[in-house]
Amino acid sequence: MAASDWATKDFYKVLGVKKDASQDEIKKAYRKLARDNHPDSNPGNKAAEERFKGVSEAYAVLSSTDKRKEYDEQRSMFGQFRGGGAPGGFRPPGGGGQPDFDVSDLLGGLFGGGRGRSRRPQPRKGDDLETEATITFQQAVDGATLPLRTTSDEACATCHGTGAKPGTTPKVCSKCQGSGMQTGAAGGLFAMTEPCDQCRGRGLVVEHACEVCRGSGRAASSRTLNVKVPAGVKDGQRIRLKGKGGKGDNGGPNGDMFLLVHVEPHPMFGRKGNHLTITVPVAFDEAALGAQIQVPTLDGPPVRLKLPAGTPNGRTFRASGKGGTTSTGARGDLLVTVEVQVPAELTDEQRAAVEALRDARGTTTPRDELFEEVTS
């Protein structure tokens, strides 16, 4: 989108946020509107599709600190001079006569045009886009290639971006001579440059509009990308796909695509950095007397762990190389935490064995040391 178009669009209003909104507020508003109006959620709904394009365009500008600053400056300057009269700081010396310079030169520098000059369209980077994907725990650990369907505003495939009906060509605007800008008087004092009202800043006039894009030269385009999600990606991580965003204008580079990843939880395994975690139950006698136990792994055969006699509840053991894949391709470890189980019900034989253990213990209890500390 040309910079001159920025001056005529209120992106804050499109996203429903205040002008001083924080980046988090802007991102939150965009995500809600994009989710509500996404073409996948509203098949065949042209109005929702247009709203989706609008909020994507607004977010592409307001989410970038540099673009937002440029946009705010241009909106402020454009609104100041549209009001007419000589604003403070630009009043001619002595309070009368003609100004020392033509404001059209100033605005021409901002909007890429100038008085009596043709404007060559400048290359402009395409919009940055953002989308989301949900992957399984296994895919997050091992990495995966996902088919990702995206929708963006690109050159119309029917008219190839000209806006003209196939078989016809647009003509150079007779009013601005192809510059896309027009110069007029503001309050009889200043000459100002603004987007041409005949061609709407394009520099071209379409006599027979393309039936698909209705003369705009732009249309929503859907495509499927095969996106490689790296091993070890975390829930909430944002992945940048360089050059996979909106198409650039006038030979400019494509924008970037940002993929927000959501990872589904696993019923047994968790993650701690590059390591996997699991909690396994063990019987009291296994913890007290020691035992060899088998522990499941995420994507391979189970591993055997040796529990030493007297293993306490909550102790963590390490199975080297049985965890998740790191960014270098190495494997993390599996961290196994034991949880001593107390049976809810006992058979007669089990009860007799436990009572025998109690009798063998005598009158001492594990709490005796607590009282010794209090009385010492």
Coordinates of C-alpha atoms in Angstrom, one line a residue:
M1 CA 0.0 0.0 0.0
A2 CA 1.3 3.4 -0.9
A3 CA 2.2 5.8 1.9
S4 CA -0.3 8.3 0.6
D5 CA -3.0 5.7 1.3
W6 CA -2.0 5.6 4.9
A7 CA -3.1 9.2 5.4
T8 CA -6.7 8.4 4.5
K9 CA -7.2 5.2 6.6
D10 CA -7.7 5.0 10.3
F11 CA -6.0 1.8 11.3
Y12 CA -6.7 2.4 15.0
K13 CA -10.4 2.5 14.2
V14 CA -10.2 -0.7 12.1
L15 CA -8.7 -2.6 15.1
G16 CA -10.9 -0.8 17.6
V17 CA -8.1 0.5 19.8
K18 CA -7.0 3.9 21.0
K19 CA -4.2 5.8 19.3
D20 CA -2.0 5.3 22.4
A21 CA -2.7 1.6 22.6
S22 CA 0.2 -0.6 23.6
Q23 CA 1.6 -3.3 21.3
D24 CA 0.0 -6.0 23.5
E25 CA -3.4 -4.3 23.1
I26 CA -3.0 -4.0 19.3
K27 CA -1.9 -7.7 19.1
K28 CA -4.9 -8.8 21.2
A29 CA -7.4 -6.8 19.2
Y30 CA -5.9 -8.1 15.9
R31 CA -6.0 -11.8 17.0
K32 CA -9.7 -11.6 18.0
L33 CA -10.8 -9.8 14.8
A34 CA -8.6 -12.1 12.6
R35 CA -10.1 -15.2 14.3
D36 CA -13.7 -13.9 14.0
N37 CA -13.3 -13.0 10.3
H38 CA -10.9 -15.6 9.0
P39 CA -12.1 -17.0 5.6
D40 CA -11.8 -20.6 7.0
S41 CA -14.4 -19.7 9.7
N42 CA -16.6 -17.8 7.3
P43 CA -16.7 -19.7 4.0
G44 CA -18.3 -17.7 1.2
N45 CA -18.8 -14.6 3.4
K46 CA -17.3 -11.8 1.3
A47 CA -18.0 -9.1 4.0
A48 CA -16.0 -11.1 6.6
E49 CA -13.2 -11.6 4.0
E50 CA -13.0 -7.9 3.4
R51 CA -12.9 -7.3 7.2
F52 CA -10.1 -9.9 7.5
K53 CA -8.1 -8.1 4.8
G54 CA -8.6 -4.8 6.6
V55 CA -7.5 -5.9 10.0
S56 CA -4.5 -7.7 8.5
E57 CA -3.5 -4.5 6.7
A58 CA -4.0 -2.4 9.9
Y59 CA -2.0 -4.9 12.0
A60 CA 0.9 -5.0 9.5
V61 CA 1.4 -1.2 10.0
L62 CA 0.6 -0.8 13.7
S63 CA 2.6 -3.9 14.8
S64 CA 5.8 -2.4 13.4
T65 CA 7.3 0.3 15.5
D66 CA 8.9 2.1 12.5
K67 CA 5.8 1.8 10.3
R68 CA 3.5 2.9 13.1
K69 CA 5.7 6.0 13.7
E70 CA 5.7 6.9 10.0
Y71 CA 1.9 6.3 9.8
D72 CA 1.2 8.6 12.8
E73 CA 3.4 11.3 11.4
Q74 CA 1.8 11.2 8.0
R75 CA -1.7 11.1 9.5
S76 CA -0.9 14.1 11.7
M77 CA 0.6 16.1 8.8
F78 CA -2.1 15.2 6.4
G79 CA -4.9 16.2 8.8
Q80 CA -3.1 19.4 9.7
F81 CA -2.9 20.7 6.1
R82 CA -6.4 19.5 5.1
G83 CA -7.9 22.0 7.5
G84 CA -6.7 25.0 5.5
G85 CA -4.9 28.2 6.7
A86 CA -1.3 28.5 7.7
P87 CA -0.4 26.3 10.6
G88 CA 2.0 27.5 13.3
G89 CA 5.6 27.2 12.3
F90 CA 4.8 27.5 8.6
R91 CA 3.4 31.1 8.6
P92 CA 5.1 33.4 6.1
P93 CA 7.5 36.0 7.7
G94 CA 5.7 39.2 8.6
G95 CA 2.3 37.5 8.8
G96 CA 1.3 38.0 5.1
G97 CA 2.2 37.5 1.5
Q98 CA 3.3 34.2 0.0
P99 CA 5.1 31.5 2.0
D100 CA 8.9 31.1 1.7
F101 CA 8.4 27.6 0.4
D102 CA 5.6 25.5 -1.1
V103 CA 4.1 23.1 1.3
S104 CA 3.6 20.7 -1.6
D105 CA 7.3 20.2 -1.6
L106 CA 7.1 19.1 2.1
L107 CA 4.1 16.8 1.5
G108 CA 5.6 15.6 -1.7
G109 CA 8.5 14.3 0.2
L110 CA 6.2 12.5 2.6
F111 CA 3.9 11.0 0.1
G112 CA 6.3 10.4 -2.8
G113 CA 5.0 13.1 -5.1
G114 CA 5.6 16.8 -5.8
R115 CA 4.1 19.7 -7.7
G116 CA 4.2 19.3 -11.4
R117 CA 6.4 16.2 -11.3
S118 CA 5.6 12.6 -12.3
R119 CA 6.0 10.0 -9.6
R120 CA 7.6 6.7 -10.1
P121 CA 6.1 4.1 -7.9
Q122 CA 8.6 3.1 -5.2
P123 CA 9.3 -0.6 -4.3
R124 CA 7.6 -1.5 -1.1
K125 CA 7.9 -4.5 1.1
G126 CA 4.8 -6.7 1.4
D127 CA 2.7 -6.9 4.6
D128 CA 3.9 -9.1 7.4
L129 CA 1.2 -11.7 8.2
E130 CA 0.5 -13.7 11.3
T131 CA -1.2 -17.1 11.7
E132 CA -1.5 -19.8 14.4
A133 CA -1.2 -23.6 14.4
T134 CA -1.7 -26.3 17.0
I135 CA 0.6 -29.3 17.0
T136 CA 0.9 -32.5 19.1
F137 CA 3.4 -32.9 21.9
Q138 CA 5.2 -35.5 19.8
Q139 CA 5.5 -33.1 16.8
A140 CA 6.9 -30.4 19.2
V141 CA 9.6 -32.7 20.5
D142 CA 10.6 -34.3 17.1
G143 CA 9.8 -31.4 14.7
A144 CA 7.3 -31.7 11.9
T145 CA 6.3 -30.3 8.5
L146 CA 2.8 -28.8 8.5
P147 CA 0.6 -27.8 5.6
L148 CA -0.5 -24.3 6.5
R149 CA -3.3 -22.5 4.6
T150 CA -3.0 -18.8 4.5
T151 CA -5.0 -15.9 3.0
S152 CA -3.5 -12.6 2.0
D153 CA -4.1 -9.6 -0.1
E154 CA -2.1 -10.0 -3.3
A155 CA -2.2 -8.9 -7.0
C156 CA -5.4 -10.1 -8.6
A157 CA -4.7 -13.2 -10.6
T158 CA -7.3 -12.3 -13.2
C159 CA -6.0 -8.9 -14.2
H160 CA -2.4 -9.4 -12.9
G161 CA -2.7 -6.3 -10.6
T162 CA -3.8 -3.8 -13.3
G163 CA -7.4 -3.6 -12.1
A164 CA -8.5 -3.6 -15.7
K165 CA -10.7 -6.2 -17.3
P166 CA -8.7 -8.8 -19.3
G167 CA -8.1 -7.6 -22.8
T168 CA -8.1 -3.9 -21.7
T169 CA -5.4 -1.7 -20.2
P170 CA -5.7 1.1 -17.7
K171 CA -4.9 4.7 -18.9
V172 CA -2.7 7.3 -17.3
C173 CA -4.8 9.6 -15.2
S174 CA -5.3 12.9 -17.1
K175 CA -5.7 14.9 -13.9
C176 CA -2.4 14.0 -12.2
Q177 CA -0.5 12.8 -15.3
G178 CA 0.3 9.5 -13.6
S179 CA 1.8 11.0 -10.5
G180 CA -1.1 9.9 -8.2
M181 CA -1.0 13.3 -6.5
Q182 CA -2.8 16.6 -7.1
T183 CA -1.9 20.1 -5.9
G184 CA -4.5 22.5 -4.6
A185 CA -4.9 25.6 -2.5
A186 CA -5.6 25.4 1.2
G187 CA -7.4 28.5 2.5
G188 CA -5.9 30.5 -0.4
L189 CA -2.5 30.7 1.2
F190 CA -0.7 27.4 0.9
A191 CA -0.4 25.0 -2.0
M192 CA -0.7 21.4 -0.8
T193 CA -0.3 18.0 -2.3
E194 CA -2.7 15.2 -1.7
P195 CA -3.8 12.0 -3.4
C196 CA -5.5 12.5 -6.7
D197 CA -9.3 12.3 -6.3
Q198 CA -9.7 11.0 -9.8
C199 CA -7.4 8.0 -9.7
R200 CA -7.3 7.8 -5.9
G201 CA -3.5 8.0 -5.8
R202 CA -2.9 5.1 -8.3
G203 CA -1.8 7.3 -11.2
L204 CA -4.0 5.1 -13.5
V205 CA -7.6 5.1 -14.4
V206 CA -9.5 1.9 -15.2
E207 CA -12.3 2.3 -17.7
H208 CA -13.4 -1.3 -17.7
A209 CA -12.9 -2.7 -14.3
C210 CA -11.8 -6.3 -13.6
E211 CA -14.9 -8.2 -12.5
V212 CA -12.9 -10.1 -9.8
C213 CA -11.2 -7.3 -8.0
R214 CA -13.6 -4.5 -9.2
G215 CA -10.7 -2.4 -10.4
S216 CA -8.6 -2.4 -7.2
G217 CA -5.9 -4.7 -8.7
R218 CA -5.8 -6.6 -5.4
A219 CA -7.7 -9.7 -4.4
A220 CA -7.6 -12.2 -1.5
S221 CA -5.4 -15.1 -2.4
S222 CA -5.4 -18.5 -0.6
R223 CA -2.3 -20.7 -0.7
T224 CA -1.0 -23.7 1.2
L225 CA 2.6 -23.6 2.6
N226 CA 4.6 -26.5 3.8
V227 CA 6.0 -25.1 7.0
K228 CA 8.9 -26.9 8.8
V229 CA 8.5 -26.6 12.6
P230 CA 11.8 -27.2 14.2
A231 CA 12.3 -29.9 16.9
G232 CA 12.0 -28.6 20.4
V233 CA 9.6 -25.8 19.6
K234 CA 7.8 -24.6 22.7
D235 CA 4.1 -23.7 23.4
G236 CA 3.6 -20.0 22.5
Q237 CA 6.7 -19.8 20.4
R238 CA 6.6 -17.4 17.4
I239 CA 8.4 -18.7 14.3
R240 CA 9.4 -16.3 11.5
L241 CA 9.0 -17.5 7.9
K242 CA 11.0 -15.0 5.9
G243 CA 9.5 -13.9 2.6
K244 CA 6.3 -15.9 3.1
G245 CA 4.0 -12.9 3.9
G246 CA 2.2 -10.5 1.6
K247 CA 3.5 -9.9 -1.9
G248 CA 5.7 -6.7 -2.3
D249 CA 4.6 -3.8 -4.5
N250 CA 6.5 -2.5 -7.5
G251 CA 9.2 -5.0 -7.2
G252 CA 9.6 -4.8 -3.4
P253 CA 10.4 -7.8 -1.3
N254 CA 7.7 -10.0 0.2
G255 CA 6.7 -9.6 3.8
D256 CA 7.3 -12.2 6.4
M257 CA 4.9 -14.8 7.9
F258 CA 4.9 -15.2 11.7
L259 CA 3.5 -18.5 13.0
L260 CA 2.3 -18.7 16.6
V261 CA 2.6 -22.3 17.8
H262 CA 0.3 -24.0 20.3
V263 CA 1.4 -27.4 21.7
E264 CA -1.1 -29.9 23.0
P265 CA -0.3 -31.3 26.4
H266 CA 0.7 -35.0 26.8
P267 CA -1.2 -37.2 29.3
M268 CA 2.0 -38.6 30.7
F269 CA 5.0 -36.6 29.6
G270 CA 6.1 -33.0 30.3
R271 CA 9.0 -30.9 29.3
K272 CA 11.8 -29.2 31.1
G273 CA 14.1 -27.4 28.7
N274 CA 15.3 -30.1 26.3
H275 CA 14.5 -32.8 28.7
L276 CA 11.3 -34.8 29.1
T277 CA 9.7 -35.5 32.4
I278 CA 7.5 -38.3 33.7
T279 CA 6.1 -39.3 37.1
V280 CA 5.9 -43.1 37.8
P281 CA 4.2 -44.8 40.7
V282 CA 6.2 -47.4 42.7
A283 CA 5.0 -49.7 45.5
F284 CA 6.2 -49.2 49.1
D285 CA 8.2 -52.4 49.1
E286 CA 9.9 -51.4 45.8
A287 CA 11.0 -48.1 47.4
A288 CA 11.9 -49.7 50.7
L289 CA 13.7 -52.8 49.5
G290 CA 14.9 -51.5 46.1
A291 CA 13.8 -52.8 42.7
Q292 CA 14.4 -52.8 38.9
I293 CA 11.5 -51.0 37.2
Q294 CA 10.5 -50.3 33.6
V295 CA 9.7 -46.8 32.5
P296 CA 7.9 -45.9 29.2
T297 CA 9.6 -43.5 26.8
L298 CA 7.9 -41.1 24.3
D299 CA 9.0 -42.8 21.0
G300 CA 11.0 -45.9 21.8
P301 CA 11.2 -49.0 24.0
P302 CA 10.9 -48.7 27.7
V303 CA 14.0 -48.1 29.8
R304 CA 15.0 -50.0 33.0
L305 CA 15.9 -48.1 36.2
K306 CA 17.4 -49.4 39.3
L307 CA 15.8 -48.1 42.5
P308 CA 18.1 -48.3 45.5
A309 CA 16.8 -49.5 48.8
G310 CA 15.3 -46.7 50.8
T311 CA 14.3 -44.6 47.8
P312 CA 12.2 -41.6 49.1
N313 CA 9.0 -40.4 47.6
G314 CA 9.6 -37.7 45.0
R315 CA 13.2 -38.6 44.1
T316 CA 14.1 -38.0 40.4
F317 CA 16.3 -40.3 38.3
R318 CA 17.8 -39.5 34.9
A319 CA 17.7 -41.7 31.8
S320 CA 20.4 -40.2 29.5
G321 CA 19.5 -39.6 25.9
K322 CA 15.8 -40.6 26.3
G323 CA 14.4 -37.1 26.2
G324 CA 13.5 -34.6 23.5
T325 CA 15.6 -33.5 20.5
T326 CA 17.7 -30.3 21.0
S327 CA 18.2 -27.6 18.4
T328 CA 21.6 -29.2 17.5
G329 CA 20.0 -32.6 16.9
A330 CA 21.2 -34.2 20.1
R331 CA 18.8 -35.9 22.6
G332 CA 18.0 -34.6 26.0
D333 CA 17.3 -36.8 29.0
L334 CA 14.2 -38.4 30.5
L335 CA 13.7 -37.2 34.1
V336 CA 11.8 -39.9 36.1
T337 CA 10.2 -38.9 39.4
V338 CA 9.0 -41.7 41.6
E339 CA 5.7 -41.5 43.5
V340 CA 5.3 -44.0 46.3
Q341 CA 1.8 -45.4 46.2
V342 CA -0.2 -46.2 49.4
P343 CA -2.9 -48.9 48.6
A344 CA -6.4 -47.7 49.4
E345 CA -7.4 -51.3 50.4
L346 CA -5.4 -54.2 51.7
T347 CA -6.0 -57.9 51.5
D348 CA -5.9 -59.9 54.7
E349 CA -2.4 -61.1 53.8
Q350 CA -1.2 -57.6 53.0
R351 CA -2.7 -56.3 56.2
A352 CA -0.9 -58.9 58.3
A353 CA 2.4 -58.1 56.6
V354 CA 2.0 -54.4 57.3
E355 CA 1.0 -55.0 60.9
A356 CA 4.1 -57.2 61.3
L357 CA 6.2 -54.3 59.9
R358 CA 4.6 -51.9 62.4
D359 CA 5.3 -54.3 65.3
A360 CA 8.9 -54.6 64.1
R361 CA 9.2 -50.8 64.1
G362 CA 8.4 -50.6 67.7
T363 CA 7.4 -47.3 69.3
T364 CA 9.6 -45.1 67.2
T365 CA 8.1 -42.9 64.4
P366 CA 9.5 -40.6 61.7
R367 CA 8.2 -37.7 63.6
D368 CA 10.3 -38.2 66.7
E369 CA 13.1 -36.0 65.4
L370 CA 10.6 -33.1 65.1
F371 CA 9.9 -33.1 68.8
E372 CA 13.6 -33.4 69.6
E373 CA 14.2 -30.2 67.7
V374 CA 11.4 -28.4 69.6
T375 CA 12.7 -29.4 73.1
S376 CA 16.4 -28.9 72.4

